[in-house]
Amino acid sequence: MTFSAPGGRWRYRPGIVPALLRGLLLAGLAAPALADDAPWAERTQALGAIAEMPTGVLSKDELETLSATGEQLFGAHFTTLDGVGRPQATQAIDPTRRKHPREQVFFRTAGPDAGSCAACHNQPAIGGAGDFVTNVFASEGFESADFDSLDPQFSSERGTNHIFGAGLIELLAREMSLELQMVRSQALSQARATGSAVRLPLEAKGVEFGYISAEPDGSVNLDELDGVDTDLVIRPFSQKGVMTSLRQFTINALNQHHGMQAGERFGARWTGSDDFDGDGKSAEISAADVSALVAWQATLPTPVQKIPEADGWAEAAARGEAKFTDFGCTVCHRPALPLENLAFADPGPFDLAGTLNEQQVAARAIYDIGLMDWARELSRDNQGRVLVPLFGDLKRHAMTDNQIDALGNELMSQRFVDRNIFQTAELWGVGSTQPYGHRNDFSSLDAIILAHGGNGRQARDAYAAASDEEKSALIAFLKTLVIVP
């Protein structure tokens, strides 16, 4: 057989080309193009960049180096060489085998639904929120379903939240959890000492969470809890307030959205397999990788108040801030909560099985958020506590009533939290994260305010009854709460 070629003609003889290829392979000339460790290989170079989990108090340089690796992982587009996809596992938080292998790598309702964290968290910058197109489906709690259907019958659609200031949010939740648990201990001690029942208010950082009653025999009555779980642990992440820590949320998201499985939950210790999801890749995400992701998220700066240089905006925002209080918005959207300590311990104290916690490691790492330049700009109260300007309360509230139920459109409860109950959305950054609502289906601040029912009804009605000028001023104020990358 003869082929034309530039510069002349040559004749094909069977056996010549295979022999040439074998020679090239033996000479090592063709192998690097397919090698997983080649510098141009289609894999995430930052995976495994941190060989061991950090321990002890990190210096600023060490923390910035770890965080930089975390940012690379957060922005990476994971590939099959990394282990993206989970053909033999579901999106469930508890490691769960699929009944039937998944042929598609990506699947919208049950995931994996993205190759990168930044694919959704990008507004106005990496780590930010997402538009409606980035909505995800919360269905991780259903271990017995494979979710092969595109019908979201077993999921609730959710918008993407931003994670700026997330380290301070988790630190607040840890301190508030300890305060609530101390009240429980006090109630039990008093009941034993007096020989009679004791009922105490549950309060942390000025936020009320109902009451707890203790009996002399050591039993407690939790029927009067309000907005918190029965273990009195504040879980500050997710729209429903059901995720304890950045570490837990990161591990959940890596599995659900990317099919990238962290060894601390999906490895041999808990599943008996180094490749639980059956994609041919073991050790996809190490504990050190998770630590890097946590460090970057925990040290992201807080949103700020920034008034645009437009005529009249500063004056309108000042009036709107006063109306924010007058309308009663601050009952839930508290402008700031006090934080005692900026030392972020990783792993943390309250995670349960499947996520590393402080009881499972010989030594924790301490990320001192106070080392960050942005943290020095935070206000402090007269006791020296940092005032975290979150405009929230880390408490769950019912958001519907028998007249206003727009925020009651969830298809199912999550972690035993009813469909119409959500954690107060922190409003810092709200001016940078349109659209609004847990489903991203409210295009304006005016619309989401008017959708408040239930515990938010009184403030909503005050806003609805206000003059157009007063409403406009409130919007002007809210739009000054922005994320500055």
Coordinates of C-alpha atoms in Angstrom, one line a residue:
M1 CA 0.0 0.0 0.0
T2 CA 1.4 3.4 -1.0
F3 CA 0.6 6.8 0.7
S4 CA 1.4 10.3 -0.6
A5 CA 3.5 12.4 1.8
P6 CA 5.2 15.8 1.7
G7 CA 8.4 15.5 -0.2
G8 CA 7.6 12.2 -1.9
R9 CA 6.0 8.8 -1.5
W10 CA 6.5 5.9 0.9
R11 CA 5.2 2.4 1.0
Y12 CA 3.5 0.9 4.1
R13 CA 4.7 -2.6 5.1
P14 CA 2.8 -4.5 7.8
G15 CA 4.7 -4.6 11.1
I16 CA 6.8 -1.6 10.5
V17 CA 4.6 1.0 12.3
P18 CA 4.0 -1.1 15.4
A19 CA 7.7 -1.8 15.6
L20 CA 8.4 1.9 15.4
L21 CA 5.9 2.6 18.2
R22 CA 7.4 -0.1 20.4
G23 CA 10.8 1.4 19.9
L24 CA 9.6 4.9 20.9
L25 CA 7.9 3.5 24.0
L26 CA 11.0 1.6 25.0
A27 CA 13.1 4.7 24.4
G28 CA 10.7 6.6 26.8
L29 CA 9.8 9.1 24.1
A30 CA 6.0 8.5 23.9
A31 CA 5.3 7.7 27.5
P32 CA 5.2 11.2 29.1
A33 CA 2.3 12.3 26.9
L34 CA 0.1 9.8 28.8
A35 CA 1.8 9.9 32.2
D36 CA -0.4 11.1 35.1
D37 CA 2.6 12.9 36.7
A38 CA 3.6 14.9 33.6
P39 CA 3.5 18.7 34.2
W40 CA 0.9 19.0 31.5
A41 CA -1.2 16.0 32.7
E42 CA -4.9 16.7 33.0
R43 CA -5.0 16.6 36.8
T44 CA -5.1 19.0 39.7
Q45 CA -1.5 19.7 40.7
A46 CA -2.6 21.2 44.0
L47 CA -4.0 17.8 45.2
G48 CA -1.5 16.3 47.6
A49 CA 0.6 19.5 47.6
I50 CA 0.3 19.5 51.4
A51 CA 1.9 16.2 52.4
E52 CA 0.7 16.2 56.0
M53 CA -2.1 17.9 58.0
P54 CA -0.8 21.1 59.6
T55 CA -0.5 21.1 63.4
G56 CA 0.1 23.8 66.0
V57 CA -0.2 27.5 65.7
L58 CA 0.6 28.5 62.1
S59 CA 2.6 31.7 61.4
K60 CA 1.1 34.2 59.0
D61 CA 3.4 32.9 56.2
E62 CA 2.4 29.3 56.9
L63 CA -1.2 30.2 57.0
E64 CA -1.1 32.1 53.8
T65 CA 0.8 29.3 52.0
L66 CA -1.8 26.7 53.2
S67 CA -4.7 29.0 52.2
A68 CA -3.1 29.6 48.8
T69 CA -3.2 25.8 48.2
G70 CA -6.8 25.8 49.4
E71 CA -7.7 28.5 46.9
Q72 CA -6.1 26.5 44.1
L73 CA -8.2 23.5 45.1
F74 CA -11.4 25.5 45.4
G75 CA -10.8 26.9 41.9
A76 CA -9.6 23.7 40.3
H77 CA -11.6 21.9 37.6
F78 CA -11.3 18.3 38.8
T79 CA -10.8 15.6 36.2
T80 CA -11.0 11.8 36.0
L81 CA -7.3 11.6 36.7
D82 CA -8.2 13.3 40.1
G83 CA -11.1 10.9 40.7
V84 CA -14.0 13.1 39.6
G85 CA -17.3 11.2 39.5
R86 CA -18.7 8.4 41.7
P87 CA -20.2 5.6 39.5
Q88 CA -20.7 3.2 42.4
A89 CA -21.7 5.7 45.1
T90 CA -24.6 8.1 45.8
Q91 CA -24.5 11.7 46.9
A92 CA -25.6 10.7 50.4
I93 CA -23.5 12.1 53.3
D94 CA -23.3 8.6 54.8
P95 CA -21.1 6.5 52.4
T96 CA -23.7 4.6 50.4
R97 CA -23.4 2.3 47.4
R98 CA -25.5 2.7 44.3
K99 CA -27.8 -0.1 43.3
H100 CA -26.8 0.4 39.6
P101 CA -23.6 1.9 38.2
R102 CA -24.0 5.5 36.9
E103 CA -23.0 5.9 33.2
Q104 CA -23.0 9.7 33.2
V105 CA -20.3 11.5 35.1
F106 CA -22.5 14.6 35.7
F107 CA -26.1 14.5 36.6
R108 CA -28.1 17.7 37.5
T109 CA -30.4 16.7 40.3
A110 CA -28.3 14.2 42.2
G111 CA -24.8 15.3 41.1
P112 CA -22.0 15.3 40.4
D113 CA -23.1 18.6 38.9
A114 CA -19.9 20.6 38.7
G115 CA -16.2 20.2 38.1
S116 CA -15.2 23.0 40.4
C117 CA -16.3 24.7 43.6
A118 CA -15.7 28.1 41.9
A119 CA -18.2 27.1 39.1
C120 CA -20.9 28.0 41.5
H121 CA -19.2 30.2 44.1
N122 CA -18.1 33.1 41.8
Q123 CA -20.3 36.2 42.4
P124 CA -18.6 38.8 42.6
A125 CA -15.4 36.7 42.9
I126 CA -14.2 33.2 43.8
G127 CA -15.8 32.2 47.1
G128 CA -18.9 34.3 46.3
A129 CA -22.5 33.4 45.6
G130 CA -24.1 32.2 42.4
D131 CA -26.9 33.2 40.1
F132 CA -30.0 31.0 39.6
V133 CA -28.2 29.0 37.0
T134 CA -25.9 27.6 39.7
N135 CA -28.7 26.3 41.8
V136 CA -28.1 22.8 43.3
F137 CA -30.3 20.1 44.7
A138 CA -30.2 19.1 48.4
S139 CA -30.9 15.4 48.4
E140 CA -27.9 14.0 50.3
G141 CA -30.0 12.5 53.1
F142 CA -31.7 9.8 51.0
E143 CA -29.4 6.8 51.3
S144 CA -31.8 4.4 49.7
A145 CA -32.4 6.2 46.4
D146 CA -30.2 6.3 43.3
F147 CA -31.8 9.4 41.8
D148 CA -31.5 8.3 38.2
S149 CA -34.5 10.5 37.2
L150 CA -34.3 14.1 36.3
D151 CA -37.5 14.7 38.2
P152 CA -36.4 16.4 41.4
Q153 CA -38.9 14.5 43.5
F154 CA -36.4 13.7 46.2
S155 CA -34.6 17.0 46.4
S156 CA -35.0 20.7 47.2
E157 CA -33.5 23.3 44.9
R158 CA -31.1 25.7 46.6
G159 CA -29.2 28.8 45.6
T160 CA -25.5 29.1 46.2
N161 CA -24.4 31.2 49.2
H162 CA -21.2 33.2 49.5
I163 CA -18.6 32.1 52.0
F164 CA -16.8 35.4 52.8
G165 CA -16.3 35.7 56.5
A166 CA -17.2 32.0 57.0
G167 CA -14.3 31.5 59.5
L168 CA -15.8 34.1 61.9
I169 CA -19.3 32.6 61.4
E170 CA -18.0 29.1 62.5
L171 CA -16.2 30.6 65.5
L172 CA -19.3 32.4 66.6
A173 CA -21.3 29.1 66.3
R174 CA -18.7 27.3 68.4
E175 CA -18.8 29.9 71.2
M176 CA -22.6 30.1 71.1
S177 CA -22.8 26.3 71.3
L178 CA -20.6 26.3 74.4
E179 CA -22.7 29.0 76.0
L180 CA -25.9 27.0 75.4
Q181 CA -24.4 23.8 76.8
M182 CA -23.2 25.7 79.9
V183 CA -26.8 26.7 80.5
R184 CA -27.8 23.0 80.3
S185 CA -25.0 22.2 82.8
Q186 CA -26.2 25.0 85.1
A187 CA -29.8 23.8 85.0
L188 CA -28.7 20.2 85.9
S189 CA -26.5 21.4 88.7
Q190 CA -29.2 23.6 90.2
A191 CA -31.8 20.8 90.0
R192 CA -29.5 18.4 91.8
A193 CA -28.6 20.9 94.4
T194 CA -32.2 22.0 95.1
G195 CA -33.9 18.7 94.6
S196 CA -36.5 20.3 92.3
A197 CA -37.0 21.0 88.7
V198 CA -35.2 24.0 87.2
R199 CA -36.2 25.9 84.1
L200 CA -33.7 28.3 82.5
P201 CA -33.7 30.5 79.4
L202 CA -31.3 29.4 76.7
E203 CA -29.4 32.4 75.4
A204 CA -26.1 32.9 73.6
K205 CA -24.6 36.3 72.6
G206 CA -28.0 37.8 73.3
V207 CA -29.9 35.4 70.9
E208 CA -32.7 33.5 72.6
F209 CA -33.2 29.8 71.8
G210 CA -36.1 29.0 74.1
Y211 CA -35.9 27.2 77.5
I212 CA -34.5 24.1 79.0
S213 CA -35.8 22.3 82.0
A214 CA -33.8 19.9 84.2
E215 CA -34.9 17.4 86.8
P216 CA -33.0 16.3 90.0
D217 CA -32.6 12.8 88.4
G218 CA -30.5 14.2 85.6
S219 CA -33.1 14.2 82.9
V220 CA -33.8 17.3 80.8
N221 CA -36.9 18.5 79.0
L222 CA -36.1 20.1 75.6
D223 CA -39.7 20.7 74.4
E224 CA -39.2 24.5 74.6
L225 CA -36.2 24.7 72.3
D226 CA -36.4 27.3 69.6
G227 CA -34.2 27.4 66.5
V228 CA -31.5 24.9 67.6
D229 CA -31.0 21.2 67.7
T230 CA -31.4 19.1 70.9
D231 CA -27.7 18.7 71.4
L232 CA -27.5 22.6 71.6
V233 CA -24.9 22.8 68.8
I234 CA -25.3 25.7 66.5
R235 CA -24.9 24.5 62.9
P236 CA -24.2 27.7 60.9
F237 CA -23.9 26.5 57.4
S238 CA -26.4 25.7 54.6
Q239 CA -29.7 27.6 54.1
K240 CA -31.3 25.4 56.8
G241 CA -28.5 25.7 59.3
V242 CA -27.7 22.0 59.4
M243 CA -24.0 21.8 58.7
T244 CA -21.7 22.1 61.7
S245 CA -18.4 23.2 60.2
L246 CA -16.5 24.3 57.1
R247 CA -14.8 20.9 57.2
Q248 CA -18.1 18.9 57.2
F249 CA -19.6 21.1 54.5
T250 CA -16.5 20.8 52.3
I251 CA -16.4 17.0 52.5
N252 CA -20.1 16.9 51.8
A253 CA -19.8 19.2 48.8
L254 CA -16.8 17.5 47.3
N255 CA -18.7 14.2 47.2
Q256 CA -22.1 15.5 46.1
H257 CA -21.1 18.1 43.6
H258 CA -17.8 16.6 42.2
G259 CA -17.6 13.0 43.1
M260 CA -14.3 13.8 44.9
Q261 CA -14.3 11.7 48.0
A262 CA -12.4 12.6 51.2
G263 CA -10.5 9.7 52.8
E264 CA -11.5 10.7 56.3
R265 CA -15.1 9.7 55.5
F266 CA -15.1 7.5 52.4
G267 CA -11.8 5.8 53.0
A268 CA -11.0 2.3 54.4
R269 CA -11.6 3.3 58.0
W270 CA -15.3 3.8 57.5
T271 CA -16.1 1.9 54.2
G272 CA -13.5 -0.9 54.1
S273 CA -12.4 0.3 50.7
D274 CA -9.8 2.7 49.3
D275 CA -12.0 3.2 46.2
F276 CA -15.5 3.3 47.6
D277 CA -17.0 5.1 44.6
G278 CA -15.6 2.6 42.2
D279 CA -14.0 5.1 39.8
G280 CA -10.6 3.5 39.8
K281 CA -9.0 6.2 41.9
S282 CA -8.0 5.9 45.5
A283 CA -7.1 8.6 48.0
E284 CA -8.8 11.3 46.0
I285 CA -8.9 14.0 48.8
S286 CA -6.6 13.7 51.7
A287 CA -7.2 15.1 55.2
A288 CA -4.4 17.7 54.4
D289 CA -6.3 18.7 51.2
V290 CA -9.4 19.3 53.3
S291 CA -7.4 21.3 55.8
A292 CA -6.1 23.5 53.0
L293 CA -9.6 24.1 51.7
V294 CA -10.8 24.9 55.2
A295 CA -8.0 27.3 55.9
W296 CA -8.7 29.3 52.7
Q297 CA -12.4 29.5 53.4
A298 CA -11.8 30.3 57.1
T299 CA -9.6 33.3 56.2
L300 CA -11.7 34.8 53.5
P301 CA -12.3 38.5 54.5
T302 CA -15.7 39.7 55.7
P303 CA -18.0 41.7 53.5
V304 CA -18.0 45.4 54.3
Q305 CA -20.2 48.4 54.0
K306 CA -19.2 50.6 51.0
I307 CA -21.3 53.5 49.9
P308 CA -21.2 54.2 46.2
E309 CA -20.2 57.7 45.1
A310 CA -23.6 58.7 43.8
D311 CA -25.5 61.8 44.7
G312 CA -27.8 61.2 47.7
W313 CA -26.8 57.6 48.3
A314 CA -25.0 58.2 51.6
E315 CA -27.9 60.2 53.0
A316 CA -30.4 57.6 51.8
A317 CA -28.4 54.7 53.3
A318 CA -28.2 56.5 56.6
R319 CA -32.0 56.9 56.7
G320 CA -32.4 53.3 55.5
E321 CA -30.1 52.0 58.3
A322 CA -32.4 53.7 60.9
K323 CA -35.4 52.2 59.2
F324 CA -33.8 48.8 59.3
T325 CA -34.0 49.0 63.1
D326 CA -37.4 50.8 63.1
F327 CA -39.1 48.1 61.0
G328 CA -37.8 45.4 63.3
C329 CA -35.4 43.7 60.9
T330 CA -32.7 43.7 63.6
V331 CA -34.7 41.2 65.7
C332 CA -33.3 38.5 63.5
H333 CA -30.7 40.3 61.2
R334 CA -28.6 41.5 64.1
P335 CA -26.0 43.9 62.8
A336 CA -23.2 42.3 64.8
L337 CA -22.4 39.5 67.3
P338 CA -19.5 39.6 69.7
L339 CA -16.6 37.1 69.2
E340 CA -14.2 36.3 72.1
N341 CA -11.4 34.6 70.2
L342 CA -10.1 34.6 66.6
A343 CA -8.1 31.4 66.9
F344 CA -9.7 28.9 64.4
A345 CA -8.9 25.3 65.5
D346 CA -9.0 22.7 62.7
P347 CA -10.4 20.1 63.1
G348 CA -13.1 21.6 65.3
P349 CA -14.9 20.5 68.5
F350 CA -18.4 19.6 67.4
D351 CA -18.2 17.4 64.3
L352 CA -19.4 13.8 64.5
A353 CA -18.3 10.6 62.9
G354 CA -17.1 10.9 59.3
T355 CA -15.6 14.3 59.7
L356 CA -12.4 14.6 61.7
N357 CA -12.8 16.4 65.0
E358 CA -10.4 17.4 67.8
Q359 CA -10.8 14.0 69.6
Q360 CA -9.5 12.1 66.5
V361 CA -6.2 13.9 65.9
A362 CA -3.1 14.0 68.0
A363 CA -2.7 17.8 67.5
R364 CA -4.9 20.3 65.8
A365 CA -3.8 23.2 63.7
I366 CA -4.7 26.8 64.8
Y367 CA -5.4 29.3 62.1
D368 CA -5.2 32.7 63.8
I369 CA -7.6 34.9 61.8
G370 CA -6.3 37.9 63.7
L371 CA -3.1 37.6 61.5
M372 CA -5.1 38.6 58.5
D373 CA -4.8 42.2 57.4
W374 CA -8.5 42.6 57.0
A375 CA -9.2 41.3 60.5
R376 CA -7.4 44.3 62.0
E377 CA -10.2 46.6 60.6
L378 CA -12.9 44.8 62.5
S379 CA -14.6 46.8 65.3
R380 CA -14.4 45.8 68.9
D381 CA -16.7 46.4 71.9
N382 CA -15.7 47.8 75.3
Q383 CA -14.8 44.3 76.4
G384 CA -12.3 43.9 73.6
R385 CA -14.5 41.4 71.7
V386 CA -14.6 41.4 67.9
L387 CA -17.9 42.6 66.6
V388 CA -18.7 40.3 63.6
P389 CA -20.9 42.4 61.3
L390 CA -22.9 39.5 59.9
F391 CA -26.5 40.9 60.1
G392 CA -27.8 37.5 61.3
D393 CA -28.4 35.5 64.5
L394 CA -27.4 31.9 63.5
K395 CA -30.9 30.8 64.5
R396 CA -33.6 28.9 62.6
H397 CA -37.0 30.6 62.1
A398 CA -40.3 29.7 60.5
M399 CA -40.6 31.8 57.4
T400 CA -44.2 31.2 56.4
D401 CA -47.7 31.7 57.8
N402 CA -51.2 31.1 56.6
Q403 CA -51.2 34.2 54.5
I404 CA -47.6 34.4 53.2
D405 CA -46.0 31.2 52.2
A406 CA -43.7 32.0 49.3
L407 CA -40.7 30.7 51.3
G408 CA -42.4 27.4 52.0
N409 CA -41.7 25.8 48.6
E410 CA -39.2 23.2 49.7
L411 CA -40.1 19.7 48.7
M412 CA -38.9 18.0 51.9
S413 CA -37.4 18.6 55.3
Q414 CA -33.7 18.4 55.8
R415 CA -32.1 16.8 58.8
F416 CA -35.5 16.9 60.6
V417 CA -35.8 20.7 60.0
D418 CA -39.2 21.4 58.6
R419 CA -39.7 22.7 55.0
N420 CA -40.6 26.2 56.0
I421 CA -37.8 26.7 58.5
F422 CA -34.6 28.4 57.6
Q423 CA -31.6 29.9 59.3
T424 CA -31.6 33.7 59.2
A425 CA -29.6 34.7 56.1
E426 CA -26.6 36.8 57.0
L427 CA -27.1 40.1 55.1
W428 CA -23.4 41.1 54.9
G429 CA -22.6 40.9 51.2
V430 CA -26.3 41.1 50.1
G431 CA -25.5 44.0 47.8
S432 CA -23.2 41.7 45.8
T433 CA -25.3 38.5 45.7
Q434 CA -28.5 39.1 43.7
P435 CA -30.8 37.2 43.2
Y436 CA -32.2 36.3 46.7
G437 CA -34.0 33.6 48.7
H438 CA -33.1 30.1 49.4
R439 CA -33.9 29.2 45.8
N440 CA -32.5 32.3 44.1
D441 CA -36.0 33.1 42.7
F442 CA -36.5 36.6 44.0
S443 CA -34.9 39.1 41.7
S444 CA -35.0 42.1 44.0
L445 CA -34.5 43.0 47.6
D446 CA -38.1 44.5 47.7
A447 CA -39.5 41.1 46.6
I448 CA -37.6 39.0 49.1
I449 CA -38.6 41.3 52.0
L450 CA -42.2 41.1 51.1
A451 CA -41.9 37.3 51.0
H452 CA -41.2 37.1 54.7
G453 CA -43.9 35.4 56.6
G454 CA -43.9 33.6 60.0
N455 CA -41.2 35.0 62.3
G456 CA -40.4 37.7 59.8
R457 CA -44.0 38.8 59.3
Q458 CA -44.0 41.8 61.7
A459 CA -40.9 43.4 60.1
R460 CA -42.3 42.6 56.6
D461 CA -45.6 44.3 57.4
A462 CA -43.8 47.4 58.7
Y463 CA -41.9 47.6 55.5
A464 CA -45.0 47.1 53.4
A465 CA -46.8 49.9 55.2
A466 CA -43.9 52.3 54.8
S467 CA -43.7 55.1 52.3
D468 CA -42.0 54.6 49.0
E469 CA -39.2 57.0 50.2
E470 CA -38.6 54.9 53.3
K471 CA -38.6 51.7 51.3
S472 CA -36.1 53.2 48.9
A473 CA -33.9 54.3 51.7
L474 CA -33.8 50.8 53.2
I475 CA -32.8 49.3 49.8
A476 CA -30.1 52.0 49.5
F477 CA -28.7 50.8 52.9
L478 CA -28.8 47.1 52.0
K479 CA -27.1 47.7 48.7
T480 CA -24.1 49.1 50.6
L481 CA -23.4 45.7 52.2
V482 CA -21.0 44.3 49.7
I483 CA -18.2 41.9 49.1
V484 CA -14.9 43.5 48.1
P485 CA -12.6 40.8 46.8

